[in-house]
Amino acid sequence: MPASQRELRQRRGSVQTIKKVTRAMELIASSRIIKAQQQAQAAAPYSRELTRAVSAVASYADVEHPLTTEAETPRRAAMLLISSDRGLAGAYSSSVIREGEQLVSKLGDEGREIDTFLTGRKAKAFYSFRHREVTQTWEGFSERPTYAEAREIADALLAKFTAYTETEGGVDEIHIVYTRFVSMMTQRPEVIRLLPLEVVESEEAPAADELYPLYEFEPDAETVLDTLLPLYVASRIHYCLLQSAASELASRQRAMKSATDNAQELIERLTREANQARQAEITQEISEITGGASALAESTQSE
């Protein structure tokens, strides 16, 4: 049965209200993306120089450190999964959760138990709904992460990594699942192994006629590593949080723009249908008036 003109107007009003909400969310996400990108870019030089310092100590000091030594037979691994606190961001959270599920399956096939660490309410809800065990969760800062929050996460992960695996439930590896911001249109879920340390950047090898650099570590190389490596871990986690924040905002902006465009198309369709219903009602009224006049004229002639 075709909808009446009143029903179509009510639907159009509801869609217009939804359009205002999605448009506002689109503008808010657009305004925050720039700041999130600037924060990620501002953190890059510190992370890069810290990586170079760690690389120098790891490359030119003959020291075996717990954070740089791989276990012969790794049995347990920790996974930090970075998701969002809110929805309405397209496939952002589902994509990173799917990447985490693939990592869990891969590590499980290799015979490793998984300790799961989560950031964001979406990942927490996903694991809670499926009654899965989670070691620790953080929430409330997915769009605006700070270094203090990254340091808190780093301390929890380092405590697990430096604990004795057999007696204190420690882990042999730490992996991070996050979303890299490539562009406004592309955000890619990625997995990195945080510990044992894999040097991302290394000093360029000198030419044949050059000398290798000579480093002196004070008070000693092990103390320098004890100081630098926790800072390095916190820096990498902070960088991943900032990348994920920018990705979340870009995904939400794109999703809200699509929702606004769809709402506009629906409004135009409902407007056409309402006009057609109005024309049909007017035609019916004219027909009724004409029919009534004809009947009245016929009754008058019969008298």
mmCIF file of C-alpha atoms in Angstrom:
data_model
loop_
_atom_site.group_PDB
_atom_site.id
_atom_site.type_symbol
_atom_site.label_atom_id
_atom_site.label_comp_id
_atom_site.label_asym_id
_atom_site.label_seq_id
_atom_site.Cartn_x
_atom_site.Cartn_y
_atom_site.Cartn_z
ATOM 1 C CA MET A 1 0.000 0.000 0.000
ATOM 2 C CA PRO A 2 1.515 3.364 -0.972
ATOM 3 C CA ALA A 3 2.556 5.591 1.919
ATOM 4 C CA SER A 4 0.473 8.664 2.588
ATOM 5 C CA GLN A 5 1.746 12.189 2.200
ATOM 6 C CA ARG A 6 1.889 12.601 5.991
ATOM 7 C CA GLU A 7 3.958 9.444 6.479
ATOM 8 C CA LEU A 8 6.411 10.486 3.753
ATOM 9 C CA ARG A 9 6.855 13.911 5.354
ATOM 10 C CA GLN A 10 7.510 12.311 8.741
ATOM 11 C CA ARG A 11 10.136 10.004 7.223
ATOM 12 C CA ARG A 12 11.772 12.913 5.445
ATOM 13 C CA GLY A 13 11.934 14.879 8.697
ATOM 14 C CA SER A 14 13.596 11.942 10.472
ATOM 15 C CA VAL A 15 16.172 11.561 7.699
ATOM 16 C CA GLN A 16 16.898 15.298 7.767
ATOM 17 C CA THR A 17 17.612 15.048 11.501
ATOM 18 C CA ILE A 18 19.971 12.119 10.909
ATOM 19 C CA LYS A 19 21.680 14.064 8.134
ATOM 20 C CA LYS A 20 22.386 16.968 10.506
ATOM 21 C CA VAL A 21 23.982 14.576 13.011
ATOM 22 C CA THR A 22 26.170 12.792 10.462
ATOM 23 C CA ARG A 23 27.203 16.101 8.904
ATOM 24 C CA ALA A 24 28.241 17.438 12.314
ATOM 25 C CA MET A 25 30.242 14.278 13.051
ATOM 26 C CA GLU A 26 31.898 14.542 9.651
ATOM 27 C CA LEU A 27 32.997 18.127 10.338
ATOM 28 C CA ILE A 28 34.263 17.263 13.818
ATOM 29 C CA ALA A 29 36.321 14.345 12.493
ATOM 30 C CA SER A 30 37.701 16.524 9.684
ATOM 31 C CA SER A 31 38.830 19.198 12.146
ATOM 32 C CA ARG A 32 40.585 16.652 14.390
ATOM 33 C CA ILE A 33 42.412 14.759 11.652
ATOM 34 C CA ILE A 34 44.847 17.614 11.012
ATOM 35 C CA LYS A 35 45.818 17.799 14.684
ATOM 36 C CA ALA A 36 46.238 14.024 14.877
ATOM 37 C CA GLN A 37 48.525 14.068 11.831
ATOM 38 C CA GLN A 38 50.566 16.912 13.300
ATOM 39 C CA GLN A 39 51.019 15.005 16.566
ATOM 40 C CA ALA A 40 52.191 11.909 14.689
ATOM 41 C CA GLN A 41 54.642 13.988 12.656
ATOM 42 C CA ALA A 42 55.903 15.778 15.770
ATOM 43 C CA ALA A 43 56.601 12.451 17.499
ATOM 44 C CA ALA A 44 58.517 11.060 14.509
ATOM 45 C CA PRO A 45 61.890 12.879 15.055
ATOM 46 C CA TYR A 46 62.114 11.768 18.703
ATOM 47 C CA SER A 47 61.250 8.190 17.797
ATOM 48 C CA ARG A 48 63.764 8.217 14.931
ATOM 49 C CA GLU A 49 66.665 9.539 17.034
ATOM 50 C CA LEU A 50 65.841 7.173 19.879
ATOM 51 C CA THR A 51 65.848 4.275 17.412
ATOM 52 C CA ARG A 52 69.269 5.337 16.148
ATOM 53 C CA ALA A 53 70.621 5.513 19.688
ATOM 54 C CA VAL A 54 69.316 2.040 20.510
ATOM 55 C CA SER A 55 70.688 0.756 17.215
ATOM 56 C CA ALA A 56 74.134 2.129 18.036
ATOM 57 C CA VAL A 57 74.220 0.473 21.447
ATOM 58 C CA ALA A 58 72.851 -2.827 20.130
ATOM 59 C CA SER A 59 75.258 -2.860 17.162
ATOM 60 C CA TYR A 60 78.513 -1.695 18.734
ATOM 61 C CA ALA A 61 78.257 -3.041 22.277
ATOM 62 C CA ASP A 62 78.825 -6.709 22.980
ATOM 63 C CA VAL A 63 76.070 -6.983 25.589
ATOM 64 C CA GLU A 64 73.302 -9.541 25.925
ATOM 65 C CA HIS A 65 70.205 -7.791 27.205
ATOM 66 C CA PRO A 66 66.842 -9.437 28.034
ATOM 67 C CA LEU A 67 65.009 -7.083 25.663
ATOM 68 C CA THR A 68 67.252 -7.937 22.717
ATOM 69 C CA THR A 69 67.698 -11.682 23.240
ATOM 70 C CA GLU A 70 65.308 -14.109 21.583
ATOM 71 C CA ALA A 71 64.133 -17.205 23.417
ATOM 72 C CA GLU A 72 65.281 -20.479 21.916
ATOM 73 C CA THR A 73 61.778 -21.993 22.149
ATOM 74 C CA PRO A 74 59.207 -19.211 22.591
ATOM 75 C CA ARG A 75 56.098 -20.494 24.333
ATOM 76 C CA ARG A 76 54.046 -17.407 25.172
ATOM 77 C CA ALA A 77 53.412 -14.160 23.325
ATOM 78 C CA ALA A 78 51.605 -10.939 24.198
ATOM 79 C CA MET A 79 49.436 -9.079 21.707
ATOM 80 C CA LEU A 80 48.506 -5.404 22.058
ATOM 81 C CA LEU A 81 45.422 -4.717 19.933
ATOM 82 C CA ILE A 82 44.651 -1.023 19.328
ATOM 83 C CA SER A 83 41.008 -0.296 18.462
ATOM 84 C CA SER A 84 38.571 2.605 18.870
ATOM 85 C CA ASP A 85 36.379 3.696 21.768
ATOM 86 C CA ARG A 86 33.443 4.691 19.550
ATOM 87 C CA GLY A 87 31.744 3.316 16.489
ATOM 88 C CA LEU A 88 30.479 5.047 13.346
ATOM 89 C CA ALA A 89 33.935 4.743 11.789
ATOM 90 C CA GLY A 90 33.232 2.349 8.968
ATOM 91 C CA ALA A 91 35.311 -0.825 8.987
ATOM 92 C CA TYR A 92 38.110 0.643 11.131
ATOM 93 C CA SER A 93 37.651 -1.484 14.261
ATOM 94 C CA SER A 94 36.527 -4.633 12.446
ATOM 95 C CA SER A 95 39.585 -4.516 10.179
ATOM 96 C CA VAL A 96 42.116 -4.245 13.011
ATOM 97 C CA ILE A 97 40.279 -6.903 15.052
ATOM 98 C CA ARG A 98 40.352 -9.216 12.027
ATOM 99 C CA GLU A 99 44.104 -8.624 11.732
ATOM 100 C CA GLY A 100 44.471 -9.497 15.401
ATOM 101 C CA GLU A 101 42.491 -12.699 14.919
ATOM 102 C CA GLN A 102 44.822 -13.711 12.101
ATOM 103 C CA LEU A 103 47.855 -13.068 14.332
ATOM 104 C CA VAL A 104 46.348 -15.135 17.155
ATOM 105 C CA SER A 105 45.668 -17.981 14.714
ATOM 106 C CA LYS A 106 49.215 -17.795 13.334
ATOM 107 C CA LEU A 107 50.864 -17.789 16.761
ATOM 108 C CA GLY A 108 48.545 -20.566 17.930
ATOM 109 C CA ASP A 109 49.560 -22.714 14.978
ATOM 110 C CA GLU A 110 53.181 -22.178 16.040
ATOM 111 C CA GLY A 111 52.353 -23.546 19.484
ATOM 112 C CA ARG A 112 52.335 -20.303 21.476
ATOM 113 C CA GLU A 113 49.885 -19.207 24.126
ATOM 114 C CA ILE A 114 48.562 -15.659 23.826
ATOM 115 C CA ASP A 115 48.213 -12.955 26.476
ATOM 116 C CA THR A 116 45.874 -10.309 25.104
ATOM 117 C CA PHE A 117 46.129 -6.590 25.891
ATOM 118 C CA LEU A 118 43.445 -4.305 24.462
ATOM 119 C CA THR A 119 42.952 -0.584 23.973
ATOM 120 C CA GLY A 120 39.548 0.764 22.989
ATOM 121 C CA ARG A 121 36.006 -0.222 23.924
ATOM 122 C CA LYS A 122 35.319 -1.909 20.572
ATOM 123 C CA ALA A 123 37.990 -4.575 21.041
ATOM 124 C CA LYS A 124 36.960 -4.998 24.669
ATOM 125 C CA ALA A 125 33.330 -5.542 23.639
ATOM 126 C CA PHE A 126 34.408 -8.025 20.944
ATOM 127 C CA TYR A 127 36.327 -10.182 23.432
ATOM 128 C CA SER A 128 33.735 -9.793 26.201
ATOM 129 C CA PHE A 129 30.890 -10.927 23.938
ATOM 130 C CA ARG A 130 32.836 -14.083 23.050
ATOM 131 C CA HIS A 131 33.840 -14.677 26.708
ATOM 132 C CA ARG A 132 37.548 -14.624 25.911
ATOM 133 C CA GLU A 133 40.177 -14.044 28.549
ATOM 134 C CA VAL A 134 41.926 -10.669 28.434
ATOM 135 C CA THR A 135 44.994 -9.758 30.492
ATOM 136 C CA GLN A 136 44.495 -5.988 30.662
ATOM 137 C CA THR A 137 42.492 -3.270 28.894
ATOM 138 C CA TRP A 138 42.697 0.501 28.471
ATOM 139 C CA GLU A 139 40.024 2.808 27.092
ATOM 140 C CA GLY A 140 38.953 6.433 26.768
ATOM 141 C CA PHE A 141 41.799 7.873 24.689
ATOM 142 C CA SER A 142 41.621 6.285 21.233
ATOM 143 C CA GLU A 143 41.155 9.653 19.467
ATOM 144 C CA ARG A 144 43.614 11.628 21.629
ATOM 145 C CA PRO A 145 46.352 9.385 23.023
ATOM 146 C CA THR A 146 49.123 10.885 25.136
ATOM 147 C CA TYR A 147 52.647 9.759 25.918
ATOM 148 C CA ALA A 148 51.680 9.141 29.561
ATOM 149 C CA GLU A 149 49.103 6.583 28.456
ATOM 150 C CA ALA A 150 51.611 4.980 26.091
ATOM 151 C CA ARG A 151 54.124 4.748 28.952
ATOM 152 C CA GLU A 152 51.529 3.064 31.161
ATOM 153 C CA ILE A 153 50.886 0.451 28.469
ATOM 154 C CA ALA A 154 54.629 0.017 27.905
ATOM 155 C CA ASP A 155 55.254 -0.576 31.622
ATOM 156 C CA ALA A 156 52.578 -3.298 31.718
ATOM 157 C CA LEU A 157 54.012 -5.039 28.647
ATOM 158 C CA LEU A 158 57.601 -4.770 29.853
ATOM 159 C CA ALA A 159 56.607 -6.226 33.224
ATOM 160 C CA LYS A 160 55.205 -9.250 31.388
ATOM 161 C CA PHE A 161 58.235 -9.563 29.137
ATOM 162 C CA THR A 162 60.828 -9.372 31.920
ATOM 163 C CA ALA A 163 58.950 -11.792 34.207
ATOM 164 C CA TYR A 164 60.006 -15.411 34.344
ATOM 165 C CA THR A 165 57.857 -17.302 31.874
ATOM 166 C CA GLU A 166 57.484 -20.482 33.899
ATOM 167 C CA THR A 167 56.737 -19.034 37.335
ATOM 168 C CA GLU A 168 55.253 -15.565 36.799
ATOM 169 C CA GLY A 169 53.381 -15.895 33.519
ATOM 170 C CA GLY A 170 55.876 -13.905 31.497
ATOM 171 C CA VAL A 171 55.965 -13.754 27.708
ATOM 172 C CA ASP A 172 58.719 -14.339 25.154
ATOM 173 C CA GLU A 173 57.418 -11.939 22.480
ATOM 174 C CA ILE A 174 55.288 -8.812 22.230
ATOM 175 C CA HIS A 175 53.328 -7.947 19.087
ATOM 176 C CA ILE A 176 51.334 -4.801 18.305
ATOM 177 C CA VAL A 177 48.307 -4.755 16.009
ATOM 178 C CA TYR A 178 47.418 -1.222 14.934
ATOM 179 C CA THR A 179 46.219 0.764 11.903
ATOM 180 C CA ARG A 180 48.738 2.773 9.891
ATOM 181 C CA PHE A 181 47.560 6.071 8.437
ATOM 182 C CA VAL A 182 48.590 6.055 4.772
ATOM 183 C CA SER A 183 46.287 8.774 3.426
ATOM 184 C CA MET A 184 42.812 10.169 3.931
ATOM 185 C CA MET A 185 41.454 7.360 1.766
ATOM 186 C CA THR A 186 43.723 4.513 2.914
ATOM 187 C CA GLN A 187 44.280 3.155 6.417
ATOM 188 C CA ARG A 188 46.043 -0.197 6.632
ATOM 189 C CA PRO A 189 46.007 -2.631 9.617
ATOM 190 C CA GLU A 190 49.536 -3.813 10.410
ATOM 191 C CA VAL A 191 51.369 -6.083 12.831
ATOM 192 C CA ILE A 192 54.831 -5.378 14.237
ATOM 193 C CA ARG A 193 56.914 -7.395 16.656
ATOM 194 C CA LEU A 194 57.947 -5.015 19.390
ATOM 195 C CA LEU A 195 60.076 -7.361 21.500
ATOM 196 C CA PRO A 196 62.566 -8.964 21.370
ATOM 197 C CA LEU A 197 63.953 -5.830 19.823
ATOM 198 C CA GLU A 198 64.156 -5.719 16.063
ATOM 199 C CA VAL A 199 66.155 -2.694 14.997
ATOM 200 C CA VAL A 200 64.072 -0.815 12.449
ATOM 201 C CA GLU A 201 66.749 1.642 11.423
ATOM 202 C CA SER A 202 70.478 1.044 11.378
ATOM 203 C CA GLU A 203 73.505 3.165 10.864
ATOM 204 C CA GLU A 204 74.741 3.211 7.290
ATOM 205 C CA ALA A 205 77.847 1.123 6.770
ATOM 206 C CA PRO A 206 80.941 3.274 6.169
ATOM 207 C CA ALA A 207 82.799 3.156 2.892
ATOM 208 C CA ALA A 208 85.859 0.958 2.421
ATOM 209 C CA ASP A 209 88.286 3.835 3.119
ATOM 210 C CA GLU A 210 86.396 5.025 6.210
ATOM 211 C CA LEU A 211 86.639 3.926 9.800
ATOM 212 C CA TYR A 212 83.831 2.425 11.801
ATOM 213 C CA PRO A 213 82.466 4.760 14.492
ATOM 214 C CA LEU A 214 83.877 4.333 17.967
ATOM 215 C CA TYR A 215 81.392 4.565 20.822
ATOM 216 C CA GLU A 216 82.063 4.898 24.519
ATOM 217 C CA PHE A 217 79.165 4.083 26.835
ATOM 218 C CA GLU A 218 79.029 5.603 30.311
ATOM 219 C CA PRO A 219 78.760 4.168 32.829
ATOM 220 C CA ASP A 220 78.488 1.022 30.670
ATOM 221 C CA ALA A 221 76.548 -0.319 27.686
ATOM 222 C CA GLU A 222 74.167 -2.419 29.790
ATOM 223 C CA THR A 223 73.095 0.591 31.870
ATOM 224 C CA VAL A 224 72.544 2.613 28.698
ATOM 225 C CA LEU A 225 70.355 -0.151 27.294
ATOM 226 C CA ASP A 226 68.435 -0.378 30.573
ATOM 227 C CA THR A 227 67.625 3.320 30.190
ATOM 228 C CA LEU A 228 67.004 3.534 26.444
ATOM 229 C CA LEU A 229 64.995 0.395 25.729
ATOM 230 C CA PRO A 230 61.975 1.224 27.949
ATOM 231 C CA LEU A 231 61.901 4.680 26.355
ATOM 232 C CA TYR A 232 62.110 3.057 22.930
ATOM 233 C CA VAL A 233 59.214 0.708 23.686
ATOM 234 C CA ALA A 234 57.034 3.553 24.999
ATOM 235 C CA SER A 235 57.919 5.642 21.956
ATOM 236 C CA ARG A 236 56.923 2.889 19.525
ATOM 237 C CA ILE A 237 53.624 2.315 21.345
ATOM 238 C CA HIS A 238 52.934 6.054 21.363
ATOM 239 C CA TYR A 239 53.620 6.213 17.628
ATOM 240 C CA CYS A 240 51.217 3.306 16.980
ATOM 241 C CA LEU A 241 48.530 4.989 19.103
ATOM 242 C CA LEU A 242 48.910 8.246 17.158
ATOM 243 C CA GLN A 243 48.767 6.428 13.828
ATOM 244 C CA SER A 244 45.638 4.591 14.951
ATOM 245 C CA ALA A 245 44.015 7.821 16.150
ATOM 246 C CA ALA A 246 44.556 9.502 12.772
ATOM 247 C CA SER A 247 43.258 6.385 11.007
ATOM 248 C CA GLU A 248 40.150 6.269 13.181
ATOM 249 C CA LEU A 249 39.313 9.917 12.509
ATOM 250 C CA ALA A 250 39.886 9.551 8.763
ATOM 251 C CA SER A 251 37.703 6.443 8.657
ATOM 252 C CA ARG A 252 34.958 8.176 10.658
ATOM 253 C CA GLN A 253 35.086 11.259 8.428
ATOM 254 C CA ARG A 254 34.731 9.116 5.327
ATOM 255 C CA ALA A 255 31.924 7.014 6.841
ATOM 256 C CA MET A 256 29.982 10.088 7.986
ATOM 257 C CA LYS A 257 30.376 11.736 4.593
ATOM 258 C CA SER A 258 28.968 8.628 2.942
ATOM 259 C CA ALA A 259 26.088 8.577 5.439
ATOM 260 C CA THR A 260 25.364 12.264 4.795
ATOM 261 C CA ASP A 261 25.344 11.719 1.025
ATOM 262 C CA ASN A 262 23.023 8.720 1.380
ATOM 263 C CA ALA A 263 20.708 10.737 3.621
ATOM 264 C CA GLN A 264 20.560 13.510 1.026
ATOM 265 C CA GLU A 265 19.642 11.012 -1.699
ATOM 266 C CA LEU A 266 16.933 9.530 0.525
ATOM 267 C CA ILE A 267 15.556 13.007 1.281
ATOM 268 C CA GLU A 268 15.312 13.783 -2.425
ATOM 269 C CA ARG A 269 13.544 10.465 -3.100
ATOM 270 C CA LEU A 270 11.077 10.986 -0.248
ATOM 271 C CA THR A 271 10.433 14.535 -1.485
ATOM 272 C CA ARG A 272 9.538 13.202 -4.934
ATOM 273 C CA GLU A 273 7.295 10.549 -3.456
ATOM 274 C CA ALA A 274 5.615 13.112 -1.194
ATOM 275 C CA ASN A 275 4.974 15.371 -4.198
ATOM 276 C CA GLN A 276 3.539 12.457 -6.136
ATOM 277 C CA ALA A 277 1.313 11.536 -3.188
ATOM 278 C CA ARG A 278 0.135 15.164 -2.936
ATOM 279 C CA GLN A 279 -0.658 15.270 -6.647
ATOM 280 C CA ALA A 280 -2.536 11.986 -6.329
ATOM 281 C CA GLU A 281 -4.552 13.350 -3.419
ATOM 282 C CA ILE A 282 -5.352 16.543 -5.341
ATOM 283 C CA THR A 283 -6.387 14.520 -8.409
ATOM 284 C CA GLN A 284 -8.600 12.323 -6.256
ATOM 285 C CA GLU A 285 -10.229 15.361 -4.622
ATOM 286 C CA ILE A 286 -10.889 16.940 -8.033
ATOM 287 C CA SER A 287 -12.357 13.669 -9.256
ATOM 288 C CA GLU A 288 -14.610 13.473 -6.215
ATOM 289 C CA ILE A 289 -15.750 17.079 -6.668
ATOM 290 C CA THR A 290 -16.395 16.516 -10.376
ATOM 291 C CA GLY A 291 -18.273 13.303 -9.667
ATOM 292 C CA GLY A 292 -20.370 15.003 -6.999
ATOM 293 C CA ALA A 293 -21.202 17.905 -9.312
ATOM 294 C CA SER A 294 -22.192 15.500 -12.092
ATOM 295 C CA ALA A 295 -24.407 13.540 -9.745
ATOM 296 C CA LEU A 296 -26.024 16.726 -8.487
ATOM 297 C CA ALA A 297 -26.657 17.921 -12.045
ATOM 298 C CA GLU A 298 -28.222 14.591 -13.015
ATOM 299 C CA SER A 299 -30.522 14.620 -9.984
ATOM 300 C CA THR A 300 -31.619 18.170 -10.770
ATOM 301 C CA GLN A 301 -32.455 17.264 -14.382
ATOM 302 C CA SER A 302 -34.416 14.214 -13.273
ATOM 303 C CA GLU A 303 -36.612 16.386 -11.071
#
